[in-house]
PDB file of C-alpha atoms in Angstrom:
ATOM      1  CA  UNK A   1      85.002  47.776  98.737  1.00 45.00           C
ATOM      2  CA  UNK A   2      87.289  50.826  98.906  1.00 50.00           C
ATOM      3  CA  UNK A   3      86.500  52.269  95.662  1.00 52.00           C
ATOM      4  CA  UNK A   4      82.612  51.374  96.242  1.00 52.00           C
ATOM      5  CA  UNK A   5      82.742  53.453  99.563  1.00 55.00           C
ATOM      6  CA  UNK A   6      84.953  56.691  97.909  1.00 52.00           C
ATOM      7  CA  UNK A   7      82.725  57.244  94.886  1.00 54.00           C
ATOM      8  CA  UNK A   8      79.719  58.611  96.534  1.00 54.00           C
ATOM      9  CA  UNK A   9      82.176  61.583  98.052  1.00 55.00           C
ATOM     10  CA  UNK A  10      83.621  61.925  94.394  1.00 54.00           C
ATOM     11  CA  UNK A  11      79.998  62.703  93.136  1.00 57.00           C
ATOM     12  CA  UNK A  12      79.277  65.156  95.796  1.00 62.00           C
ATOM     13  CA  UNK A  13      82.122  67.328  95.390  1.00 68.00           C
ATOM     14  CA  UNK A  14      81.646  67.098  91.738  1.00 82.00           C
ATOM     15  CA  UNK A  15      78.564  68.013  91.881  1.00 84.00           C
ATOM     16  CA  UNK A  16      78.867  70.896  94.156  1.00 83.00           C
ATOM     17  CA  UNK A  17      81.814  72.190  92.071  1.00 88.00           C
ATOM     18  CA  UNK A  18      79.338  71.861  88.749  1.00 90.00           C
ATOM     19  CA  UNK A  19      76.579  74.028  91.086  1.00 91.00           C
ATOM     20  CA  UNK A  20      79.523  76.281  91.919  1.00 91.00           C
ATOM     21  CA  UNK A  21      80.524  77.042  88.023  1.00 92.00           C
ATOM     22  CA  UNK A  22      76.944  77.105  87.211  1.00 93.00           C
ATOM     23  CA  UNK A  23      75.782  79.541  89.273  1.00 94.00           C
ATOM     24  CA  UNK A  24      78.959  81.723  88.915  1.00 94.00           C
ATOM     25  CA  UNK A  25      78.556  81.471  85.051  1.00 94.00           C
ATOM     26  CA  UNK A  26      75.112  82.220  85.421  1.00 94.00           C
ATOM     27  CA  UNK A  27      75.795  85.306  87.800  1.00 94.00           C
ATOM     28  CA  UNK A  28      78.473  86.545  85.348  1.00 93.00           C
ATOM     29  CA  UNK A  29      76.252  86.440  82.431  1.00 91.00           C
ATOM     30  CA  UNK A  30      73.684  88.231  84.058  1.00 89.00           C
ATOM     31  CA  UNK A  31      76.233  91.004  85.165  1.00 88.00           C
ATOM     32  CA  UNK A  32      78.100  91.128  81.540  1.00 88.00           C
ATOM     33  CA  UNK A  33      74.752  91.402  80.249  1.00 84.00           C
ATOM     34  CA  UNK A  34      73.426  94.446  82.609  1.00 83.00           C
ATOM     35  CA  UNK A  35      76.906  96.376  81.691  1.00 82.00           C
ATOM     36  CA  UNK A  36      76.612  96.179  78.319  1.00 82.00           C
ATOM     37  CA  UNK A  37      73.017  97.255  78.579  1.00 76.00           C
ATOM     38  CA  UNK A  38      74.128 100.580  80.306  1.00 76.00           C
ATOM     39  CA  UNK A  39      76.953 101.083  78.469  1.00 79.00           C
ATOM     40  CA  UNK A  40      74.428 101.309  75.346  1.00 78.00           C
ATOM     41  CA  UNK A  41      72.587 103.284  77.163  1.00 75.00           C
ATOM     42  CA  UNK A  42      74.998 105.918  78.459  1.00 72.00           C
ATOM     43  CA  UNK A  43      76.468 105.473  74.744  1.00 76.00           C
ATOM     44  CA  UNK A  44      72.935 106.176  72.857  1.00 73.00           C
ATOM     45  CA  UNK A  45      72.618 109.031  75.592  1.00 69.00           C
ATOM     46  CA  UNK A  46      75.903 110.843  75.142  1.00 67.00           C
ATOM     47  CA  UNK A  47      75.724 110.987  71.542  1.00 68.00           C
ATOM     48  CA  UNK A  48      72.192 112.755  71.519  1.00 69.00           C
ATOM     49  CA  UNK A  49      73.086 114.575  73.943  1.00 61.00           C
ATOM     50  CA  UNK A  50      76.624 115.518  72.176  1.00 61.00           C
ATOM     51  CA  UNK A  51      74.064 116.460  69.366  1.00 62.00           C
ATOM     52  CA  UNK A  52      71.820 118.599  70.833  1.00 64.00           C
ATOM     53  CA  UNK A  53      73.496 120.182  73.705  1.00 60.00           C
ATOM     54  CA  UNK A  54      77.301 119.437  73.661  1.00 54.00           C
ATOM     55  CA  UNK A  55      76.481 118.116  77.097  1.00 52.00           C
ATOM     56  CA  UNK A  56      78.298 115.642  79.319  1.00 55.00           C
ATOM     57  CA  UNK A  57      77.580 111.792  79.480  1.00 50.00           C
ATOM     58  CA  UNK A  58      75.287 111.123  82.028  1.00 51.00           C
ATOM     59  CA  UNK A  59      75.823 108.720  84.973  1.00 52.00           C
ATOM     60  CA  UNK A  60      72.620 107.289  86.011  1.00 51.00           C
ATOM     61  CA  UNK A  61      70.457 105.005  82.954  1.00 49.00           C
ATOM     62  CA  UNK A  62      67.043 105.562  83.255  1.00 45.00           C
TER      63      UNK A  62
END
């Protein structure tokens, strides 16, 4: 009877902790991958730039 009546409180918290590490995987992912986006960016920028002008990297990625 006890173990009956503490399961279903197991499976909620383990379930909201798998949500929890989903969704902060997830969010990392997606901000890992929009870093190393700019970063090629800035990178791809700077060189050229480097090449034409001897400029400075630039801050903003458009």
């Amino acid at each position: 009877m006890f173990f009956e009546k503490s399961q279903p409180r197991t499976n909620r918290i383990s379930k909201a902790e798998k949500l929890a590490f989903t969704l902060k995987t997830t969010l990392e992912i997606v901000v890992m991958s929009l870093w190393f986006c700019c970063i090629s960016c800035h990178t791809a920028k700077y060189n050229k730039i480097n090449r034409e002008k001897g400029g400075k990297m630039p801050y903003i990625c458009t």
